[in-house]
Tab-separated table of C-alpha atoms in Angstrom:
chain	number	residue	atom	x	y	z
A	1	UNK	CA	22.568	-4.414	15.201
A	2	UNK	CA	19.545	-5.847	11.839
A	3	UNK	CA	20.899	-9.241	11.443
A	4	UNK	CA	18.354	-10.395	9.497
A	5	UNK	CA	18.880	-7.019	7.493
A	6	UNK	CA	21.872	-7.540	6.570
A	7	UNK	CA	21.910	-10.860	5.364
A	8	UNK	CA	18.725	-9.774	2.783
A	9	UNK	CA	20.791	-6.473	1.805
A	10	UNK	CA	23.746	-8.391	1.056
A	11	UNK	CA	22.678	-11.167	-0.868
A	12	UNK	CA	20.555	-8.749	-2.904
A	13	UNK	CA	24.269	-6.434	-3.815
A	14	UNK	CA	26.170	-10.035	-3.926
A	15	UNK	CA	22.880	-11.303	-6.605
A	16	UNK	CA	22.674	-7.555	-8.442
A	17	UNK	CA	26.504	-7.990	-8.494
A	18	UNK	CA	26.346	-11.424	-10.687
A	19	UNK	CA	23.636	-10.241	-13.237
A	20	UNK	CA	24.730	-9.278	-17.292
A	21	UNK	CA	24.805	-6.405	-18.479
A	22	UNK	CA	21.242	-6.637	-20.504
A	23	UNK	CA	20.430	-6.422	-24.621
A	24	UNK	CA	17.093	-4.882	-24.348
A	25	UNK	CA	16.132	-5.131	-28.498
A	26	UNK	CA	17.601	-8.456	-28.446
A	27	UNK	CA	15.312	-9.642	-25.148
A	28	UNK	CA	12.605	-8.193	-26.904
A	29	UNK	CA	13.562	-10.087	-29.695
A	30	UNK	CA	13.487	-13.590	-27.451
A	31	UNK	CA	10.447	-12.787	-25.800
A	32	UNK	CA	8.345	-12.029	-30.194
A	33	UNK	CA	9.324	-16.155	-30.472
A	34	UNK	CA	8.539	-17.361	-27.245
A	35	UNK	CA	5.246	-15.693	-27.072
A	36	UNK	CA	4.775	-16.833	-30.920
A	37	UNK	CA	6.265	-20.048	-29.680
A	38	UNK	CA	3.865	-21.074	-26.822
A	39	UNK	CA	0.556	-19.593	-28.372
A	40	UNK	CA	0.565	-20.899	-32.115
A	41	UNK	CA	-1.505	-23.761	-31.448
A	42	UNK	CA	-4.498	-21.671	-29.461
A	43	UNK	CA	-7.405	-20.661	-31.982
A	44	UNK	CA	-5.494	-17.059	-32.071
A	45	UNK	CA	-2.105	-18.552	-32.610
A	46	UNK	CA	-4.170	-21.101	-36.543
A	47	UNK	CA	-5.683	-18.041	-37.612
A	48	UNK	CA	-2.869	-15.832	-38.206
A	49	UNK	CA	-0.711	-18.012	-39.053
A	50	UNK	CA	1.703	-17.500	-36.352
A	51	UNK	CA	3.371	-21.117	-37.920
A	52	UNK	CA	4.505	-18.585	-41.043
A	53	UNK	CA	5.384	-15.512	-39.366
A	54	UNK	CA	7.817	-17.820	-37.464
A	55	UNK	CA	9.547	-18.591	-40.562
A	56	UNK	CA	9.764	-14.905	-41.785
A	57	UNK	CA	13.393	-13.791	-41.920
A	58	UNK	CA	12.018	-10.552	-40.014
A	59	UNK	CA	9.488	-12.186	-37.257
A	60	UNK	CA	8.772	-8.783	-36.272
A	61	UNK	CA	8.359	-6.651	-39.178
A	62	UNK	CA	5.735	-10.089	-40.050
A	63	UNK	CA	4.259	-10.178	-36.514
A	64	UNK	CA	2.697	-6.348	-37.621
A	65	UNK	CA	1.809	-6.658	-40.968
A	66	UNK	CA	-0.654	-9.793	-40.335
A	67	UNK	CA	-2.207	-9.769	-36.702
A	68	UNK	CA	-3.688	-5.964	-35.862
A	69	UNK	CA	-4.411	-3.414	-33.303
A	70	UNK	CA	-7.019	-4.755	-30.776
A	71	UNK	CA	-8.364	-2.578	-28.362
A	72	UNK	CA	-9.965	-4.350	-25.045
A	73	UNK	CA	-13.855	-4.567	-26.840
A	74	UNK	CA	-11.743	-5.253	-30.656
A	75	UNK	CA	-10.155	-8.814	-28.843
A	76	UNK	CA	-13.445	-9.128	-26.486
A	77	UNK	CA	-15.414	-9.366	-28.683
A	78	UNK	CA	-13.455	-11.607	-31.037
A	79	UNK	CA	-11.454	-14.117	-28.684
A	80	UNK	CA	-11.459	-13.519	-25.527
A	81	UNK	CA	-15.105	-13.291	-24.263
A	82	UNK	CA	-14.555	-17.034	-24.986
A	83	UNK	CA	-11.897	-17.292	-22.883
A	84	UNK	CA	-14.784	-15.699	-20.703
A	85	UNK	CA	-16.866	-18.688	-21.139
A	86	UNK	CA	-14.626	-21.195	-20.186
A	87	UNK	CA	-12.703	-22.135	-23.891
A	88	UNK	CA	-9.857	-23.670	-23.818
A	89	UNK	CA	-6.102	-22.929	-25.484
A	90	UNK	CA	-8.611	-19.401	-27.612
A	91	UNK	CA	-5.511	-16.226	-27.405
A	92	UNK	CA	-2.973	-17.884	-24.885
A	93	UNK	CA	-2.544	-22.891	-23.930
A	94	UNK	CA	-5.234	-23.386	-21.711
A	95	UNK	CA	-7.924	-21.709	-18.841
A	96	UNK	CA	-6.853	-18.736	-16.581
A	97	UNK	CA	-8.022	-19.537	-13.596
A	98	UNK	CA	-8.564	-15.706	-12.487
A	99	UNK	CA	-9.649	-12.455	-14.540
A	100	UNK	CA	-8.286	-8.819	-13.662
A	101	UNK	CA	-11.428	-7.104	-13.872
A	102	UNK	CA	-10.761	-3.065	-14.553
A	103	UNK	CA	-13.024	-0.078	-15.481
A	104	UNK	CA	-9.632	1.596	-16.196
A	105	UNK	CA	-10.151	5.598	-15.837
A	106	UNK	CA	-13.566	5.531	-18.640
A	107	UNK	CA	-16.616	4.223	-17.749
A	108	UNK	CA	-19.116	1.797	-14.834
A	109	UNK	CA	-18.702	-1.356	-16.974
A	110	UNK	CA	-15.893	-3.525	-16.081
A	111	UNK	CA	-13.123	-4.992	-18.174
A	112	UNK	CA	-13.044	-9.253	-17.446
A	113	UNK	CA	-8.745	-9.950	-18.561
A	114	UNK	CA	-6.989	-12.604	-18.471
A	115	UNK	CA	-4.193	-13.591	-15.572
A	116	UNK	CA	-2.487	-16.705	-16.330
A	117	UNK	CA	-0.118	-18.888	-14.044
A	118	UNK	CA	2.403	-17.753	-17.096
A	119	UNK	CA	1.367	-13.967	-15.474
A	120	UNK	CA	1.337	-13.821	-12.559
A	121	UNK	CA	4.823	-15.634	-12.660
A	122	UNK	CA	5.536	-12.467	-15.439
A	123	UNK	CA	4.373	-10.329	-12.201
A	124	UNK	CA	5.888	-12.151	-9.394
A	125	UNK	CA	8.852	-12.304	-11.690
A	126	UNK	CA	8.780	-7.721	-12.094
A	127	UNK	CA	8.922	-8.721	-8.406
A	128	UNK	CA	11.613	-10.234	-7.875
A	129	UNK	CA	13.224	-8.111	-10.366
A	130	UNK	CA	12.513	-4.565	-8.882
A	131	UNK	CA	13.825	-5.822	-4.895
A	132	UNK	CA	16.908	-6.755	-6.534
A	133	UNK	CA	17.434	-2.679	-8.500
A	134	UNK	CA	16.975	-1.969	-3.981
A	135	UNK	CA	21.053	-1.945	-4.652
A	136	UNK	CA	21.647	0.934	-6.219
A	137	UNK	CA	19.244	2.762	-4.027
A	138	UNK	CA	21.607	2.477	-0.803
A	139	UNK	CA	19.166	1.940	1.175
A	140	UNK	CA	20.202	0.714	5.386
A	141	UNK	CA	20.352	-2.505	6.739
A	142	UNK	CA	17.253	-2.293	9.073
A	143	UNK	CA	15.141	-0.832	6.456
A	144	UNK	CA	15.199	-5.359	4.800
A	145	UNK	CA	13.425	-5.881	8.419
A	146	UNK	CA	10.886	-3.605	8.008
A	147	UNK	CA	6.738	-4.438	7.116
A	148	UNK	CA	5.517	-3.258	3.494
A	149	UNK	CA	1.928	-1.445	2.998
A	150	UNK	CA	0.158	-2.702	0.052
A	151	UNK	CA	-2.690	-0.445	-0.999
A	152	UNK	CA	-4.152	-2.646	-3.186
A	153	UNK	CA	-7.925	-3.654	-4.141
A	154	UNK	CA	-9.572	-6.659	-1.613
A	155	UNK	CA	-8.008	-9.930	-1.942
A	156	UNK	CA	-11.827	-11.326	-0.640
A	157	UNK	CA	-11.789	-12.402	-5.792
A	158	UNK	CA	-15.628	-12.842	-6.604
A	159	UNK	CA	-16.148	-16.685	-8.041
A	160	UNK	CA	-17.407	-16.998	-11.027
A	161	UNK	CA	-17.558	-19.583	-13.185
A	162	UNK	CA	-14.606	-21.884	-12.057
A	163	UNK	CA	-12.331	-18.631	-11.905
A	164	UNK	CA	-11.756	-16.150	-9.943
A	165	UNK	CA	-12.363	-12.040	-10.417
A	166	UNK	CA	-11.058	-9.190	-9.154
A	167	UNK	CA	-8.882	-6.497	-10.232
A	168	UNK	CA	-4.784	-7.003	-10.345
A	169	UNK	CA	-3.331	-5.288	-7.097
A	170	UNK	CA	-6.014	-7.655	-4.924
A	171	UNK	CA	-5.373	-11.028	-7.574
A	172	UNK	CA	-1.104	-10.202	-7.429
A	173	UNK	CA	-1.643	-9.525	-3.288
A	174	UNK	CA	-3.841	-12.953	-2.951
A	175	UNK	CA	-1.262	-15.240	-4.501
A	176	UNK	CA	2.818	-13.105	-2.908
A	177	UNK	CA	4.413	-15.875	-1.842
A	178	UNK	CA	4.153	-17.278	2.330
A	179	UNK	CA	7.952	-16.297	3.052
A	180	UNK	CA	6.082	-12.196	2.262
A	181	UNK	CA	4.002	-12.363	4.441
A	182	UNK	CA	5.463	-11.701	7.445
A	183	UNK	CA	6.505	-8.543	6.075
A	184	UNK	CA	2.974	-7.683	4.671
A	185	UNK	CA	0.367	-5.319	5.799
A	186	UNK	CA	-1.810	-4.399	6.327
A	187	UNK	CA	-2.527	-8.188	6.623
A	188	UNK	CA	-4.632	-11.155	5.262
A	189	UNK	CA	-7.463	-10.532	6.990
A	190	UNK	CA	-7.513	-6.507	7.035
A	191	UNK	CA	-6.953	-6.318	2.339
A	192	UNK	CA	-10.475	-9.413	2.181
A	193	UNK	CA	-12.878	-6.204	3.546
A	194	UNK	CA	-14.237	-5.106	0.407
A	195	UNK	CA	-15.076	-1.878	1.206
A	196	UNK	CA	-13.005	0.901	1.537
A	197	UNK	CA	-14.354	3.412	3.450
A	198	UNK	CA	-14.514	0.374	6.247
A	199	UNK	CA	-10.768	-1.133	5.125
A	200	UNK	CA	-8.949	2.272	5.519
A	201	UNK	CA	-10.698	2.627	8.340
A	202	UNK	CA	-9.236	-0.672	10.121
A	203	UNK	CA	-5.849	0.528	8.445
A	204	UNK	CA	-6.263	3.435	10.736
A	205	UNK	CA	-7.264	2.125	14.551
A	206	UNK	CA	-4.428	-0.833	13.186
A	207	UNK	CA	-1.342	2.068	12.202
A	208	UNK	CA	0.246	2.010	15.029
A	209	UNK	CA	0.841	-1.536	15.896
A	210	UNK	CA	2.728	-1.918	12.887
A	211	UNK	CA	6.837	-1.253	12.097
A	212	UNK	CA	6.336	0.604	7.546
A	213	UNK	CA	9.466	1.094	6.196
A	214	UNK	CA	7.408	1.206	2.950
A	215	UNK	CA	4.291	1.667	0.845
A	216	UNK	CA	3.347	0.541	-2.430
A	217	UNK	CA	-0.387	2.055	-4.160
A	218	UNK	CA	-2.039	4.271	-6.343
A	219	UNK	CA	-1.451	8.258	-4.858
A	220	UNK	CA	-4.300	9.574	-5.022
A	221	UNK	CA	-5.671	6.078	-3.127
A	222	UNK	CA	-2.418	6.483	-0.657
A	223	UNK	CA	-2.835	9.584	0.281
A	224	UNK	CA	-6.291	9.435	1.830
A	225	UNK	CA	-5.370	6.368	3.770
A	226	UNK	CA	-2.633	8.441	5.052
A	227	UNK	CA	-4.752	11.561	6.381
A	228	UNK	CA	-7.076	9.026	7.263
A	229	UNK	CA	-4.251	7.159	9.988
A	230	UNK	CA	-3.123	10.876	10.342
A	231	UNK	CA	-6.342	12.052	11.263
A	232	UNK	CA	-7.731	8.691	13.489
A	233	UNK	CA	-4.521	9.401	15.372
A	234	UNK	CA	-3.779	12.689	16.433
A	235	UNK	CA	-0.747	13.377	14.716
A	236	UNK	CA	0.889	15.490	12.597
A	237	UNK	CA	2.837	13.818	10.006
A	238	UNK	CA	2.719	9.658	9.315
A	239	UNK	CA	6.810	9.816	10.424
A	240	UNK	CA	5.370	10.156	13.918
A	241	UNK	CA	3.380	6.656	13.510
A	242	UNK	CA	5.526	5.304	10.869
A	243	UNK	CA	8.788	7.093	11.771
A	244	UNK	CA	11.281	4.036	10.073
A	245	UNK	CA	8.938	4.842	6.951
A	246	UNK	CA	11.749	5.460	3.924
A	247	UNK	CA	9.856	4.559	0.366
A	248	UNK	CA	7.022	4.631	-1.811
A	249	UNK	CA	6.339	2.788	-4.788
A	250	UNK	CA	4.139	4.440	-6.362
A	251	UNK	CA	2.004	3.187	-9.538
A	252	UNK	CA	-0.455	3.856	-12.531
A	253	UNK	CA	-0.378	7.318	-12.894
A	254	UNK	CA	2.493	9.693	-12.373
A	255	UNK	CA	4.114	10.625	-9.612
A	256	UNK	CA	3.967	14.356	-10.131
A	257	UNK	CA	-0.036	15.540	-9.604
A	258	UNK	CA	0.419	14.198	-6.463
A	259	UNK	CA	3.767	15.887	-5.336
A	260	UNK	CA	3.413	18.738	-3.370
A	261	UNK	CA	0.111	17.403	-1.629
A	262	UNK	CA	1.748	13.659	-0.994
A	263	UNK	CA	4.863	15.825	0.636
A	264	UNK	CA	2.564	17.536	2.813
A	265	UNK	CA	1.877	14.288	4.535
A	266	UNK	CA	5.552	13.509	5.186
A	267	UNK	CA	7.675	13.918	8.837
A	268	UNK	CA	10.909	14.572	6.167
A	269	UNK	CA	11.522	12.852	2.308
A	270	UNK	CA	11.373	9.391	1.715
A	271	UNK	CA	12.701	7.610	-1.576
A	272	UNK	CA	10.056	7.822	-4.469
A	273	UNK	CA	10.201	4.497	-6.328
A	274	UNK	CA	7.778	5.140	-9.261
A	275	UNK	CA	5.838	1.349	-10.989
A	276	UNK	CA	4.233	0.564	-13.925
A	277	UNK	CA	1.906	-2.322	-12.579
A	278	UNK	CA	-1.194	-2.499	-15.813
A	279	UNK	CA	-4.222	-4.738	-15.560
A	280	UNK	CA	-2.123	-6.041	-18.326
A	281	UNK	CA	0.866	-6.747	-16.530
A	282	UNK	CA	4.011	-5.468	-14.655
A	283	UNK	CA	6.099	-3.771	-18.055
A	284	UNK	CA	8.305	-1.518	-15.739
A	285	UNK	CA	9.676	-0.708	-13.065
A	286	UNK	CA	12.371	2.437	-11.435
A	287	UNK	CA	15.029	0.963	-10.986
A	288	UNK	CA	18.075	3.188	-10.302
A	289	UNK	CA	17.451	6.969	-8.300
A	290	UNK	CA	19.055	8.650	-10.138
A	291	UNK	CA	15.869	9.221	-12.616
A	292	UNK	CA	11.945	9.670	-12.146
A	293	UNK	CA	11.976	6.952	-15.661
A	294	UNK	CA	10.959	3.593	-15.948
A	295	UNK	CA	13.391	0.251	-16.606
A	296	UNK	CA	10.914	-1.137	-19.317
A	297	UNK	CA	10.950	-5.126	-17.995
A	298	UNK	CA	12.119	-6.126	-21.172
A	299	UNK	CA	12.221	-9.973	-20.131
A	300	UNK	CA	9.604	-10.934	-18.991
A	301	UNK	CA	6.955	-12.188	-21.059
A	302	UNK	CA	5.411	-9.055	-22.842
A	303	UNK	CA	6.194	-7.408	-26.264
A	304	UNK	CA	6.733	-3.891	-26.881
A	305	UNK	CA	5.335	-1.684	-30.478
A	306	UNK	CA	5.158	1.460	-30.586
A	307	UNK	CA	2.713	4.007	-32.094
A	308	UNK	CA	3.869	8.184	-32.656
A	309	UNK	CA	0.687	9.553	-30.393
A	310	UNK	CA	-0.484	11.408	-33.137
A	311	UNK	CA	-3.692	12.846	-34.063
A	312	UNK	CA	-3.586	11.681	-37.401
A	313	UNK	CA	-3.920	7.889	-35.754
A	314	UNK	CA	-5.730	8.041	-32.652
A	315	UNK	CA	-9.197	8.120	-33.060
A	316	UNK	CA	-11.599	10.288	-30.643
A	317	UNK	CA	-11.655	6.143	-29.163
A	318	UNK	CA	-8.919	5.841	-28.020
A	319	UNK	CA	-8.621	3.241	-31.074
A	320	UNK	CA	-5.800	3.530	-33.417
A	321	UNK	CA	-6.629	4.227	-37.884
A	322	UNK	CA	-4.604	0.814	-39.602
A	323	UNK	CA	-2.662	2.193	-40.506
A	324	UNK	CA	-0.708	3.997	-37.490
A	325	UNK	CA	2.703	2.301	-37.752
A	326	UNK	CA	4.225	0.782	-35.253
A	327	UNK	CA	8.067	0.669	-33.763
A	328	UNK	CA	10.098	-1.785	-32.299
A	329	UNK	CA	12.742	-0.756	-29.483
A	330	UNK	CA	15.608	-0.022	-32.022
A	331	UNK	CA	13.450	1.859	-33.605
A	332	UNK	CA	12.133	4.873	-30.779
A	333	UNK	CA	13.433	7.514	-30.409
A	334	UNK	CA	14.277	10.010	-27.066
A	335	UNK	CA	11.020	12.647	-25.713
A	336	UNK	CA	8.816	12.188	-28.094
A	337	UNK	CA	5.582	10.425	-26.779
A	338	UNK	CA	4.708	6.678	-28.199
A	339	UNK	CA	1.516	4.504	-27.796
A	340	UNK	CA	1.838	1.574	-25.969
A	341	UNK	CA	1.400	-1.225	-26.923
A	342	UNK	CA	1.834	-5.118	-25.596
A	343	UNK	CA	2.043	-8.620	-26.464
A	344	UNK	CA	1.415	-10.761	-22.917
A	345	UNK	CA	1.708	-13.729	-21.964
A	346	UNK	CA	-2.592	-14.247	-20.836
A	347	UNK	CA	-2.530	-13.824	-24.410
A	348	UNK	CA	-3.470	-10.205	-25.367
A	349	UNK	CA	-1.855	-9.348	-28.892
A	350	UNK	CA	-0.925	-5.901	-30.579
A	351	UNK	CA	-3.351	-4.673	-27.623
A	352	UNK	CA	-3.546	-0.983	-27.494
A	353	UNK	CA	-2.957	-0.180	-23.355
A	354	UNK	CA	-4.490	2.202	-24.086
A	355	UNK	CA	-1.131	4.491	-22.281
A	356	UNK	CA	1.280	6.634	-24.714
A	357	UNK	CA	4.695	7.001	-22.765
A	358	UNK	CA	8.302	8.311	-24.263
A	359	UNK	CA	11.726	7.213	-23.606
A	360	UNK	CA	13.952	9.209	-21.859
A	361	UNK	CA	16.828	6.820	-21.766
A	362	UNK	CA	16.496	5.090	-25.550
A	363	UNK	CA	19.721	2.194	-24.499
A	364	UNK	CA	18.398	1.626	-20.985
A	365	UNK	CA	14.709	1.452	-22.585
A	366	UNK	CA	13.653	4.159	-19.271
A	367	UNK	CA	10.105	5.296	-20.562
A	368	UNK	CA	7.533	7.937	-18.635
A	369	UNK	CA	4.053	7.448	-18.834
A	370	UNK	CA	2.408	10.552	-20.531
A	371	UNK	CA	-0.851	10.096	-20.361
A	372	UNK	CA	-3.679	8.264	-22.169
A	373	UNK	CA	-5.106	7.660	-25.273
A	374	UNK	CA	-8.233	9.034	-23.965
A	375	UNK	CA	-7.089	12.066	-22.630
A	376	UNK	CA	-5.640	14.268	-24.994
A	377	UNK	CA	-7.491	17.186	-25.599
A	378	UNK	CA	-7.241	18.175	-29.483
A	379	UNK	CA	-10.574	20.263	-29.332
A	380	UNK	CA	-9.792	23.205	-31.669
A	381	UNK	CA	-6.645	22.280	-32.227
A	382	UNK	CA	-5.594	22.333	-28.825
A	383	UNK	CA	-3.036	18.764	-28.856
A	384	UNK	CA	-3.279	18.493	-25.377
A	385	UNK	CA	-2.061	15.341	-23.490
A	386	UNK	CA	-2.062	15.425	-20.259
A	387	UNK	CA	1.344	15.288	-18.724
A	388	UNK	CA	1.449	19.075	-20.317
A	389	UNK	CA	-1.287	19.509	-18.356
A	390	UNK	CA	0.118	17.634	-15.445
A	391	UNK	CA	2.850	20.609	-15.786
A	392	UNK	CA	-0.263	23.411	-16.196
A	393	UNK	CA	-1.090	22.112	-13.086
A	394	UNK	CA	2.331	22.447	-10.937
A	395	UNK	CA	2.977	25.527	-12.539
A	396	UNK	CA	0.522	26.476	-9.970
A	397	UNK	CA	1.071	24.821	-7.573
A	398	UNK	CA	4.537	26.217	-7.439
A	399	UNK	CA	3.040	29.980	-8.890
A	400	UNK	CA	0.105	29.994	-6.030
A	401	UNK	CA	2.040	27.784	-3.078
A	402	UNK	CA	-1.309	25.522	-3.171
A	403	UNK	CA	-1.347	21.536	-3.526
A	404	UNK	CA	-3.457	20.423	-5.943
A	405	UNK	CA	-2.956	16.765	-6.644
A	406	UNK	CA	-6.537	16.041	-8.747
A	407	UNK	CA	-8.322	17.525	-11.312
A	408	UNK	CA	-10.431	17.475	-14.354
A	409	UNK	CA	-11.262	19.820	-17.724
A	410	UNK	CA	-13.410	19.559	-21.016
A	411	UNK	CA	-13.279	21.488	-23.546
A	412	UNK	CA	-16.345	23.224	-23.395
A	413	UNK	CA	-18.813	25.205	-25.358
A	414	UNK	CA	-20.461	27.935	-23.952
A	415	UNK	CA	-22.468	30.393	-26.008
A	416	UNK	CA	-19.927	32.928	-27.383
A	417	UNK	CA	-17.128	29.683	-27.922
A	418	UNK	CA	-15.163	26.809	-26.235
A	419	UNK	CA	-13.504	27.409	-22.890
A	420	UNK	CA	-11.454	24.452	-21.509
A	421	UNK	CA	-12.967	25.114	-18.584
A	422	UNK	CA	-10.788	22.692	-15.535
A	423	UNK	CA	-11.913	21.517	-11.737
A	424	UNK	CA	-8.845	21.753	-9.671
A	425	UNK	CA	-8.643	19.402	-6.228
A	426	UNK	CA	-7.985	21.635	-3.439
A	427	UNK	CA	-8.127	22.862	0.335
A	428	UNK	CA	-7.426	25.767	-0.331
A	429	UNK	CA	-8.673	29.263	-1.639
A	430	UNK	CA	-7.032	30.736	-4.514
A	431	UNK	CA	-9.256	33.527	-6.527
A	432	UNK	CA	-10.739	31.055	-9.137
A	433	UNK	CA	-9.424	34.561	-12.384
A	434	UNK	CA	-6.200	34.570	-11.031
A	435	UNK	CA	-5.466	31.228	-11.782
A	436	UNK	CA	-7.118	30.938	-14.863
A	437	UNK	CA	-5.146	33.962	-15.648
A	438	UNK	CA	-2.377	32.428	-14.176
A	439	UNK	CA	-3.308	28.389	-16.357
A	440	UNK	CA	-4.055	30.042	-19.557
A	441	UNK	CA	-0.760	32.451	-19.542
A	442	UNK	CA	1.029	28.986	-19.087
A	443	UNK	CA	-0.043	27.072	-21.342
A	444	UNK	CA	0.403	29.087	-24.344
A	445	UNK	CA	3.725	29.949	-23.472
A	446	UNK	CA	4.515	26.947	-23.126
A	447	UNK	CA	2.558	24.649	-26.288
A	448	UNK	CA	2.333	27.007	-29.686
A	449	UNK	CA	-1.169	24.208	-31.189
A	450	UNK	CA	-2.492	25.820	-27.315
A	451	UNK	CA	-1.613	29.277	-28.054
A	452	UNK	CA	-2.678	28.927	-32.383
A	453	UNK	CA	-5.918	27.615	-30.438
A	454	UNK	CA	-6.340	30.170	-28.926
A	455	UNK	CA	-6.271	32.648	-31.463
A	456	UNK	CA	-9.179	31.337	-33.365
A	457	UNK	CA	-11.951	29.213	-31.671
A	458	UNK	CA	-10.523	28.234	-27.983
A	459	UNK	CA	-11.534	31.240	-26.322
A	460	UNK	CA	-9.977	30.824	-23.034
A	461	UNK	CA	-9.791	29.131	-19.726
A	462	UNK	CA	-13.050	29.095	-16.559
A	463	UNK	CA	-11.317	27.623	-13.393
A	464	UNK	CA	-13.315	25.676	-10.333
A	465	UNK	CA	-11.725	24.946	-7.124
A	466	UNK	CA	-13.689	21.542	-5.608
A	467	UNK	CA	-11.694	20.126	-1.921
A	468	UNK	CA	-10.183	17.141	-2.577
A	469	UNK	CA	-12.552	14.938	-1.943
A	470	UNK	CA	-14.898	15.228	-4.291
A	471	UNK	CA	-13.144	13.236	-6.776
A	472	UNK	CA	-12.144	10.507	-4.677
A	473	UNK	CA	-16.563	10.621	-3.708
A	474	UNK	CA	-16.910	10.450	-7.897
A	475	UNK	CA	-15.052	7.514	-8.714
A	476	UNK	CA	-16.672	5.836	-5.453
A	477	UNK	CA	-20.264	7.179	-7.754
A	478	UNK	CA	-18.705	5.590	-10.727
A	479	UNK	CA	-16.811	2.762	-10.473
A	480	UNK	CA	-15.524	1.642	-6.491
A	481	UNK	CA	-12.960	3.355	-4.362
A	482	UNK	CA	-9.909	2.307	-3.556
A	483	UNK	CA	-7.183	-0.202	-5.770
A	484	UNK	CA	-6.792	0.607	-10.112
A	485	UNK	CA	-9.245	3.638	-9.626
A	486	UNK	CA	-7.544	6.579	-11.341
A	487	UNK	CA	-9.272	9.740	-12.210
A	488	UNK	CA	-10.002	10.871	-15.359
A	489	UNK	CA	-8.474	14.145	-16.621
A	490	UNK	CA	-10.033	14.569	-19.640
A	491	UNK	CA	-13.861	14.492	-20.151
A	492	UNK	CA	-16.172	14.772	-23.470
A	493	UNK	CA	-19.491	16.909	-23.008
A	494	UNK	CA	-21.696	14.723	-22.244
A	495	UNK	CA	-19.193	13.312	-19.156
A	496	UNK	CA	-18.759	15.757	-18.340
A	497	UNK	CA	-21.989	17.404	-17.792
A	498	UNK	CA	-22.724	14.242	-15.748
A	499	UNK	CA	-19.114	15.652	-13.406
A	500	UNK	CA	-20.489	19.139	-12.875
A	501	UNK	CA	-24.140	17.759	-11.909
A	502	UNK	CA	-22.437	15.594	-9.590
A	503	UNK	CA	-20.345	18.873	-8.249
A	504	UNK	CA	-23.534	21.569	-7.738
A	505	UNK	CA	-25.778	17.910	-5.297
A	506	UNK	CA	-22.092	17.553	-3.723
A	507	UNK	CA	-22.372	21.142	-2.525
A	508	UNK	CA	-25.783	21.750	-1.622
């Protein structure tokens, strides 16, 4: 009998039953006041006169009117560079002990995002909220005694000018509470290994000694780790190694493109729970089983705004125009794409995180990530966001009975006009011309803007299949394997030329 598991499960269920009904709109209003109050005496707070904003009749409107949008380059140049240099009280009280390094999906140059003590507390609090939400998933008592594999970046953080730097998953794992270490795998020693391939090999060697009940990490890297464990231990699927595996908490990107290939690694279905832990904070998690949407964490040190994802408001580099309108939580509508804007306890203010989302349930504040502002394919008016591209790839998987966990594309100019040129990561052998035809037909039926573009300057679709591991090698060559690194779904022509040269070199 799972005595400890029953105790933990009983505590979680009792705690959840005592929780009061939430009002996300009121929670957000309180969060904005709290953020402004705490930061009013910082350099940023004095520059934008937070005192006057708090004295206004409508704090949300005054806040939006007084402070411009900030992308990373703008806030780094004007404010965070001073934080990196060690100045105190710049955009948040004090000095942060950590900086999250994030190359994200673009560029080799790492971004440095402040991670304050208040943000670490926010992340821990969000993790606890997610644990409490497990009461909604009716997990058996035995589950709460199993180990959890957290596959993130290395916890061996780099010392720099009195602070530590690393990816947010590594920072979070290096600050887990002592009581959790009993459940945490791969454990401190392996987690500190910086080289991804070496770390995964160590995991594969130790895997049979662990009793893993849950996995947590970005889907692309999780898949590669599971494949290595399966291959090294010469088994058919991961449940032969970890028979008690019941939950996977995905994060960082939409899980849909990986669903088919991920499930192929399992012996039987498990519960997939989506989370939204970005370098800038823990923003949302799935808290009930009858949806794949995630609930925004509206009472945890982050204030959200939403800009309609319309082409006239988004610049080519993913930044927003100055006149782009922002909406608050009480103003949004369901099934509309929005650019997500956050203000946080790490001194991010009206920060364009780079993701687009849509609400599936406004009252519950439940969202889905629909794409990236930089991955909006609008060359010759086709207006395709990542969620529409994901839908098209899922259609290909169903129609052609193949698995395509990775892809990238570009609106590439040829002598006779533009073609959407796709590279599909799959180990299946399929006719490229047939795939292009299926893809083109689906997009014309699913998206009226694409259909119009096809009647004008968009000549058609070209498809190339490459092995799935090429995408991981590209990430390794351009950034770093593992952690928070995500594949760019849409590339500009210059970057795409580098990609095609990389693929051709690998094919030799």
